[in-house]
Amino acid sequence: MENKDCIFCKIVRGEIPSSNVLDNGKIIAFLDVNPVNKGHVLVVAKEHYETLLDIPDNIIKDMIIAAKKIGKSQRKALKADGFNLGMNNFAAAGQEVFHAHIHVIPRFESDGLKHWPAKKYDEGEMDKVREKIATFL
C-alpha cells in the first residue's frame, strides 16, 4: 500500500530526489540527508509499512540482507571501523517518518558517539519482565 503524503513513498515514486545506493525492486536504500555520520543509509521497503510490526517477513528479510550488504560496503568504501543498525518503531522510540526503515550508520573510532546508557534491574525484576514478554510471544 502506498501513502501519498509519506516522504519515503514520494522518494520511492521519484517525486523527491534521493541518492540511492541500492534498488532491488522491492527495497531501496539511500543516503540520509541528515546523517549521523557521512555515509548513513536508510533501507526502505518500496511498499508503505509504518513499523516493523507491519512488514511481511519476506520483506524484512530483504531489508536485513540489504543492510548487511551496505554495512559491509561502508566498512570497505568509507574505511568505517564498524556500523550500527537501528530501527525506531513508534513515536516513543524516536520514529519520525512513519514508513518503516532501517538505519545503517557507519561508525568510526574517532566519531565521538557513545552507546545509550544501560539501566539495572532490581532483585527479582528480570524474571517478572521476562514472564510478561514471553506471555505475548
Coordinates of N, CA, C and O in Angstrom, one line a residue:
M1 N 0.8 -1.2 0.0 CA 0.0 0.0 0.0 C 0.9 1.2 0.0 O 2.0 1.3 0.6
E2 N 0.4 2.3 -0.6 CA 1.2 3.5 -0.8 C 0.5 4.6 0.0 O -0.7 4.6 0.2
N3 N 1.3 5.5 0.5 CA 0.8 6.7 1.3 C 1.2 7.9 0.5 O 2.4 8.2 0.4
K4 N 0.2 8.6 -0.1 CA 0.6 9.8 -1.0 C 1.3 10.9 -0.2 O 2.0 11.7 -0.9
D5 N 1.2 11.0 1.1 CA 1.8 12.1 1.8 C 3.1 11.7 2.5 O 3.9 12.6 3.0
C6 N 3.5 10.4 2.4 CA 4.7 9.9 3.1 C 5.9 10.3 2.3 O 6.0 10.1 1.1
I7 N 6.9 10.9 2.9 CA 8.1 11.4 2.3 C 8.9 10.2 1.6 O 9.4 10.4 0.5
F8 N 8.9 9.1 2.3 CA 9.6 7.9 1.7 C 8.9 7.4 0.5 O 9.5 6.9 -0.4
C9 N 7.5 7.4 0.6 CA 6.8 7.0 -0.6 C 7.0 7.9 -1.8 O 7.1 7.5 -2.9
K10 N 7.2 9.2 -1.5 CA 7.5 10.2 -2.5 C 8.9 9.9 -3.1 O 9.1 10.0 -4.3
I11 N 9.8 9.5 -2.3 CA 11.1 9.1 -2.8 C 11.0 7.9 -3.7 O 11.6 7.8 -4.8
V12 N 10.3 6.9 -3.2 CA 10.1 5.6 -4.0 C 9.5 6.0 -5.4 O 9.9 5.4 -6.4
R13 N 8.5 6.9 -5.4 CA 7.9 7.3 -6.7 C 8.7 8.2 -7.5 O 8.3 8.5 -8.6
G14 N 9.8 8.7 -7.0 CA 10.7 9.6 -7.8 C 10.3 11.0 -7.7 O 10.8 11.8 -8.5
E15 N 9.4 11.3 -6.8 CA 8.9 12.7 -6.7 C 9.9 13.6 -5.9 O 9.8 14.8 -6.0
I16 N 10.7 13.0 -5.1 CA 11.7 13.7 -4.3 C 13.0 13.0 -4.7 O 13.1 11.7 -4.6
P17 N 14.0 13.7 -5.1 CA 15.3 13.1 -5.4 C 16.0 12.5 -4.2 O 15.8 12.9 -3.1
S18 N 16.7 11.4 -4.5 CA 17.5 10.7 -3.4 C 18.7 10.2 -4.0 O 18.9 10.0 -5.2
S19 N 19.7 10.0 -3.1 CA 21.0 9.4 -3.5 C 21.0 7.9 -3.2 O 21.4 7.5 -2.2
N20 N 20.4 7.1 -4.1 CA 20.2 5.7 -3.9 C 21.5 5.0 -4.0 O 22.3 5.2 -4.9
V21 N 21.7 4.0 -3.1 CA 22.9 3.2 -3.2 C 22.5 1.8 -3.6 O 23.3 1.0 -4.0
L22 N 21.2 1.4 -3.5 CA 20.7 0.1 -3.8 C 19.2 0.2 -4.2 O 18.5 0.9 -3.6
D23 N 18.9 -0.6 -5.2 CA 17.4 -0.7 -5.6 C 17.3 -2.1 -6.2 O 17.9 -2.4 -7.2
N24 N 16.6 -3.0 -5.5 CA 16.4 -4.4 -5.9 C 15.0 -4.7 -6.4 O 14.7 -5.8 -6.5
G25 N 14.2 -3.7 -6.6 CA 12.8 -3.9 -7.0 C 11.8 -3.8 -5.8 O 10.8 -3.3 -6.0
K26 N 12.2 -4.4 -4.7 CA 11.3 -4.4 -3.5 C 11.8 -3.4 -2.4 O 11.1 -2.9 -1.6
I27 N 13.1 -3.2 -2.5 CA 13.8 -2.4 -1.4 C 14.6 -1.3 -2.1 O 15.2 -1.5 -3.2
I28 N 14.6 -0.1 -1.5 CA 15.6 0.9 -1.9 C 16.4 1.3 -0.7 O 15.9 1.2 0.4
A29 N 17.6 1.7 -0.9 CA 18.4 2.3 0.1 C 19.1 3.5 -0.4 O 19.6 3.6 -1.5
F30 N 19.0 4.6 0.4 CA 19.5 5.9 0.0 C 20.2 6.6 1.2 O 20.0 6.3 2.4
L31 N 21.1 7.5 0.8 CA 21.8 8.3 1.9 C 20.8 9.1 2.6 O 19.9 9.8 2.0
D32 N 20.9 9.2 4.0 CA 20.1 10.0 4.8 C 20.6 11.4 4.6 O 21.8 11.7 4.6
V33 N 19.6 12.4 4.4 CA 20.0 13.8 4.2 C 20.5 14.5 5.5 O 21.1 15.5 5.4
N34 N 20.2 13.9 6.6 CA 20.7 14.4 7.9 C 21.5 13.2 8.6 O 21.0 12.7 9.6
P35 N 22.7 12.9 8.1 CA 23.4 11.7 8.6 C 24.0 11.9 10.0 O 24.4 13.0 10.4
V36 N 24.0 10.8 10.7 CA 24.7 10.7 12.0 C 26.2 10.8 11.7 O 26.9 11.6 12.3
N37 N 26.6 10.1 10.7 CA 28.0 10.1 10.1 C 27.8 10.1 8.6 O 26.8 9.5 8.1
K38 N 28.7 10.7 7.8 CA 28.6 10.6 6.4 C 28.6 9.2 5.9 O 29.4 8.4 6.3
G39 N 27.7 8.9 5.0 CA 27.5 7.5 4.5 C 26.4 6.8 5.2 O 26.1 5.6 4.9
H40 N 25.6 7.4 6.1 CA 24.5 6.9 6.8 C 23.4 6.6 5.8 O 23.0 7.5 5.0
V41 N 22.9 5.4 5.7 CA 22.0 4.9 4.7 C 20.7 4.5 5.4 O 20.7 3.9 6.4
L42 N 19.6 4.8 4.7 CA 18.3 4.3 5.1 C 17.8 3.2 4.1 O 17.9 3.4 2.9
V43 N 17.4 2.1 4.7 CA 16.9 0.9 3.9 C 15.4 0.9 4.1 O 14.9 0.8 5.2
V44 N 14.7 1.0 2.9 CA 13.3 1.2 2.9 C 12.6 0.2 2.0 O 13.0 0.0 0.9
A45 N 11.5 -0.4 2.4 CA 10.7 -1.2 1.5 C 9.9 -0.2 0.6 O 9.5 0.9 1.0
K46 N 9.8 -0.6 -0.6 CA 9.1 0.2 -1.6 C 7.6 0.3 -1.3 O 7.0 1.4 -1.5
E47 N 7.0 -0.7 -0.7 CA 5.6 -0.7 -0.2 C 5.6 0.1 1.1 O 6.6 0.0 1.9
H48 N 4.5 0.7 1.4 CA 4.4 1.5 2.7 C 4.0 0.6 3.8 O 2.9 0.0 3.8
Y49 N 4.9 0.5 4.8 CA 4.6 -0.2 6.1 C 5.0 0.8 7.1 O 6.1 1.3 7.1
E50 N 4.2 1.0 8.2 CA 4.5 2.0 9.2 C 5.6 1.6 10.1 O 6.5 2.4 10.4
T51 N 5.6 0.4 10.6 CA 6.6 -0.1 11.6 C 7.0 -1.5 11.3 O 6.4 -2.2 10.4
L52 N 8.0 -2.0 12.0 CA 8.5 -3.4 11.9 C 7.3 -4.3 12.0 O 7.3 -5.4 11.3
L53 N 6.3 -4.0 12.9 CA 5.2 -5.0 13.1 C 4.3 -5.1 11.9 O 3.6 -6.1 11.8
D54 N 4.4 -4.2 11.0 CA 3.5 -4.2 9.8 C 4.2 -4.9 8.6 O 3.5 -5.2 7.6
I55 N 5.5 -5.0 8.6 CA 6.3 -5.5 7.4 C 6.1 -7.0 7.3 O 6.4 -7.7 8.3
P56 N 5.8 -7.6 6.2 CA 5.8 -9.0 6.0 C 7.2 -9.6 6.2 O 8.2 -8.9 5.9
D57 N 7.3 -10.8 6.7 CA 8.5 -11.4 7.0 C 9.5 -11.5 5.8 O 10.7 -11.2 5.9
N58 N 9.0 -11.7 4.6 CA 9.8 -11.8 3.4 C 10.4 -10.5 3.1 O 11.6 -10.4 2.6
I59 N 9.7 -9.4 3.3 CA 10.2 -8.0 3.0 C 11.3 -7.6 4.1 O 12.3 -7.1 3.7
I60 N 11.0 -7.9 5.4 CA 12.0 -7.5 6.4 C 13.3 -8.3 6.2 O 14.4 -7.8 6.4
K61 N 13.2 -9.6 5.7 CA 14.3 -10.4 5.4 C 15.2 -9.7 4.3 O 16.4 -9.6 4.4
D62 N 14.5 -9.2 3.3 CA 15.2 -8.5 2.2 C 15.9 -7.2 2.7 O 17.0 -6.9 2.3
M63 N 15.2 -6.5 3.6 CA 15.8 -5.3 4.2 C 17.0 -5.6 5.0 O 18.0 -4.9 4.9
I64 N 17.0 -6.7 5.8 CA 18.1 -7.0 6.6 C 19.3 -7.5 5.7 O 20.5 -7.1 6.0
I65 N 19.0 -8.2 4.7 CA 20.1 -8.7 3.8 C 20.7 -7.4 3.1 O 21.9 -7.3 3.0
A66 N 19.9 -6.5 2.7 CA 20.4 -5.2 2.1 C 21.2 -4.5 3.1 O 22.3 -4.0 2.8
A67 N 20.8 -4.4 4.4 CA 21.5 -3.7 5.4 C 22.9 -4.3 5.6 O 23.9 -3.7 5.8
K68 N 22.9 -5.7 5.6 CA 24.2 -6.4 5.8 C 25.2 -6.0 4.6 O 26.3 -5.7 4.9
K69 N 24.6 -6.0 3.4 CA 25.5 -5.7 2.3 C 26.0 -4.2 2.4 O 27.2 -3.9 2.1
I70 N 25.1 -3.3 2.8 CA 25.5 -1.9 2.9 C 26.6 -1.8 4.0 O 27.6 -1.0 3.8
G71 N 26.4 -2.4 5.1 CA 27.4 -2.3 6.2 C 28.7 -2.8 5.8 O 29.8 -2.2 6.1
K72 N 28.7 -3.9 5.0 CA 30.0 -4.5 4.5 C 30.6 -3.5 3.6 O 31.8 -3.2 3.6
S73 N 29.8 -2.8 2.7 CA 30.3 -1.8 1.8 C 30.8 -0.6 2.5 O 31.9 -0.1 2.1
Q74 N 30.1 -0.1 3.5 CA 30.6 1.0 4.3 C 32.0 0.8 4.9 O 32.8 1.6 4.9
R75 N 32.2 -0.4 5.4 CA 33.5 -0.8 6.0 C 34.6 -0.6 5.0 O 35.6 -0.1 5.3
K76 N 34.3 -1.1 3.8 CA 35.4 -1.1 2.7 C 35.5 0.3 2.1 O 36.6 0.8 2.1
A77 N 34.4 0.8 1.7 CA 34.4 2.1 0.9 C 34.8 3.3 1.7 O 35.5 4.2 1.3
L78 N 34.3 3.3 3.0 CA 34.5 4.5 3.8 C 35.5 4.3 4.9 O 35.8 5.1 5.7
K79 N 36.1 3.0 4.9 CA 37.0 2.6 5.9 C 36.5 2.8 7.3 O 37.2 3.2 8.2
A80 N 35.2 2.5 7.4 CA 34.5 2.6 8.7 C 35.0 1.5 9.6 O 35.3 0.4 9.2
D81 N 35.1 1.8 10.9 CA 35.6 0.8 11.9 C 34.5 -0.1 12.3 O 34.8 -1.2 12.9
G82 N 33.3 0.2 12.0 CA 32.1 -0.6 12.4 C 30.9 0.1 11.8 O 30.9 1.1 11.1
F83 N 29.7 -0.4 12.2 CA 28.4 0.2 11.8 C 27.3 -0.2 12.8 O 27.4 -1.3 13.4
N84 N 26.4 0.7 12.9 CA 25.2 0.4 13.7 C 24.0 0.1 12.8 O 23.8 0.8 11.8
L85 N 23.1 -0.8 13.1 CA 21.8 -1.0 12.5 C 20.8 -0.5 13.6 O 20.9 -0.8 14.7
G86 N 19.9 0.3 13.1 CA 18.9 0.8 14.0 C 17.5 1.0 13.3 O 17.5 1.2 12.1
M87 N 16.5 0.8 14.1 CA 15.1 0.9 13.6 C 14.3 1.4 14.7 O 14.1 0.8 15.7
N88 N 13.7 2.6 14.5 CA 12.9 3.2 15.5 C 11.4 2.9 15.2 O 11.0 3.1 14.1
N89 N 10.7 2.3 16.1 CA 9.3 1.9 15.9 C 8.4 2.7 16.9 O 8.5 2.5 18.1
F90 N 7.5 3.5 16.3 CA 6.6 4.3 17.1 C 7.3 5.6 17.6 O 8.5 5.6 17.8
A91 N 6.5 6.6 17.9 CA 7.0 7.9 18.3 C 7.8 7.8 19.6 O 8.8 8.5 19.7
A92 N 7.4 7.0 20.5 CA 8.1 6.9 21.8 C 9.5 6.4 21.6 O 10.4 6.6 22.5
A93 N 9.8 5.7 20.5 CA 11.1 5.1 20.2 C 11.9 6.0 19.3 O 13.0 5.7 18.9
G94 N 11.3 7.2 19.0 CA 12.1 8.2 18.1 C 11.7 8.1 16.7 O 12.4 8.8 15.9
Q95 N 10.7 7.3 16.3 CA 10.3 7.2 14.9 C 9.7 8.6 14.4 O 8.8 9.1 15.1
E96 N 10.3 9.2 13.4 CA 9.9 10.5 12.9 C 9.2 10.3 11.6 O 8.2 11.1 11.3
V97 N 9.6 9.4 10.7 CA 9.0 9.1 9.4 C 8.3 7.8 9.6 O 8.9 6.8 9.9
F98 N 7.0 7.8 9.4 CA 6.2 6.6 9.7 C 6.1 5.7 8.5 O 5.0 5.4 8.0
H99 N 7.2 5.4 7.9 CA 7.4 4.4 6.8 C 8.6 3.7 7.3 O 9.7 4.2 7.5
A100 N 8.4 2.4 7.7 CA 9.5 1.6 8.4 C 10.8 1.7 7.6 O 10.8 1.6 6.4
H101 N 11.9 1.9 8.3 CA 13.2 1.9 7.7 C 14.3 1.5 8.7 O 14.1 1.7 9.9
I102 N 15.3 1.0 8.1 CA 16.5 0.6 8.9 C 17.6 1.6 8.6 O 17.9 1.9 7.5
H103 N 18.2 2.1 9.7 CA 19.4 2.9 9.6 C 20.6 2.1 9.5 O 20.8 1.2 10.4
V104 N 21.5 2.3 8.6 CA 22.8 1.7 8.6 C 23.8 2.8 8.7 O 24.0 3.6 7.8
I105 N 24.4 2.9 9.9 CA 25.2 4.1 10.2 C 26.7 3.6 10.4 O 27.0 2.9 11.2
P106 N 27.5 4.2 9.5 CA 29.0 3.8 9.6 C 29.5 4.5 10.9 O 29.1 5.6 11.2
R107 N 30.4 3.7 11.5 CA 31.0 4.2 12.8 C 32.5 4.2 12.7 O 33.1 3.4 12.0
F108 N 33.0 5.2 13.3 CA 34.5 5.5 13.3 C 35.0 5.6 14.7 O 34.3 6.2 15.6
E109 N 36.1 5.1 15.0 CA 36.7 5.2 16.4 C 36.7 6.6 16.9 O 36.5 6.9 18.1
S110 N 36.9 7.6 16.0 CA 37.0 9.0 16.4 C 35.7 9.8 16.2 O 35.8 11.0 16.3
D111 N 34.6 9.1 16.0 CA 33.3 9.9 15.7 C 32.7 10.6 17.0 O 31.8 11.4 16.9
G112 N 33.2 10.2 18.2 CA 32.7 10.8 19.4 C 31.3 10.4 19.9 O 30.8 10.8 20.9
L113 N 30.7 9.4 19.1 CA 29.4 8.9 19.5 C 29.5 7.9 20.6 O 30.5 7.1 20.7
K114 N 28.6 7.9 21.5 CA 28.6 6.9 22.6 C 27.3 6.0 22.5 O 26.3 6.4 21.9
H115 N 27.4 4.9 23.1 CA 26.3 3.9 23.2 C 25.3 4.5 24.2 O 25.6 5.2 25.1
W116 N 24.0 4.1 24.1 CA 23.0 4.5 25.0 C 23.3 4.0 26.4 O 23.9 3.0 26.6
P117 N 22.8 4.7 27.4 CA 23.1 4.3 28.8 C 22.4 3.0 29.2 O 21.2 2.8 28.8
A118 N 23.0 2.2 30.0 CA 22.4 1.0 30.5 C 21.7 1.2 31.8 O 22.1 2.1 32.6
K119 N 20.7 0.5 32.1 CA 20.0 0.5 33.4 C 20.1 -0.8 34.1 O 20.5 -1.8 33.5
K120 N 19.7 -0.9 35.3 CA 19.8 -2.1 36.1 C 18.4 -2.6 36.5 O 17.5 -1.8 36.7
Y121 N 18.3 -3.9 36.7 CA 17.0 -4.5 37.2 C 17.2 -4.6 38.7 O 18.3 -4.8 39.3
D122 N 16.0 -4.4 39.4 CA 16.0 -4.6 40.9 C 16.0 -6.1 41.1 O 15.7 -6.9 40.1
E123 N 16.3 -6.6 42.3 CA 16.3 -8.0 42.6 C 15.0 -8.7 42.2 O 13.9 -8.2 42.6
G124 N 15.0 -9.7 41.4 CA 13.8 -10.5 41.0 C 13.0 -9.8 39.9 O 12.1 -10.5 39.4
E125 N 13.4 -8.6 39.5 CA 12.6 -7.9 38.5 C 12.8 -8.5 37.1 O 11.8 -8.6 36.3
M126 N 14.0 -9.0 36.8 CA 14.2 -9.6 35.5 C 13.3 -10.7 35.2 O 12.8 -10.8 34.1
D127 N 13.1 -11.6 36.1 CA 12.2 -12.7 35.9 C 10.8 -12.3 35.6 O 10.1 -12.8 34.7
K128 N 10.3 -11.3 36.3 CA 8.9 -10.8 36.1 C 8.8 -10.1 34.7 O 7.8 -10.3 34.1
V129 N 9.8 -9.4 34.3 CA 9.7 -8.8 33.0 C 9.8 -9.8 31.9 O 9.0 -9.8 30.9
R130 N 10.7 -10.8 32.1 CA 10.7 -11.9 31.1 C 9.4 -12.6 31.0 O 8.9 -12.9 29.9
E131 N 8.7 -12.9 32.1 CA 7.4 -13.6 32.0 C 6.4 -12.8 31.3 O 5.6 -13.3 30.5
K132 N 6.4 -11.5 31.5 CA 5.4 -10.6 30.9 C 5.6 -10.6 29.3 O 4.7 -10.8 28.6
I133 N 6.9 -10.5 28.9 CA 7.2 -10.5 27.5 C 6.8 -11.9 26.9 O 6.2 -11.9 25.8
A134 N 7.2 -12.9 27.5 CA 7.0 -14.3 27.0 C 5.5 -14.6 26.8 O 5.2 -15.4 26.0
T135 N 4.7 -14.0 27.7 CA 3.3 -14.3 27.6 C 2.7 -13.9 26.3 O 1.7 -14.6 25.8
F136 N 3.2 -12.9 25.6 CA 2.7 -12.4 24.3 C 3.4 -12.9 23.1 O 3.1 -12.5 22.0
L137 N 4.3 -13.8 23.2 CA 5.1 -14.4 22.1 C 4.2 -15.5 21.4 O 3.5 -16.2 22.0

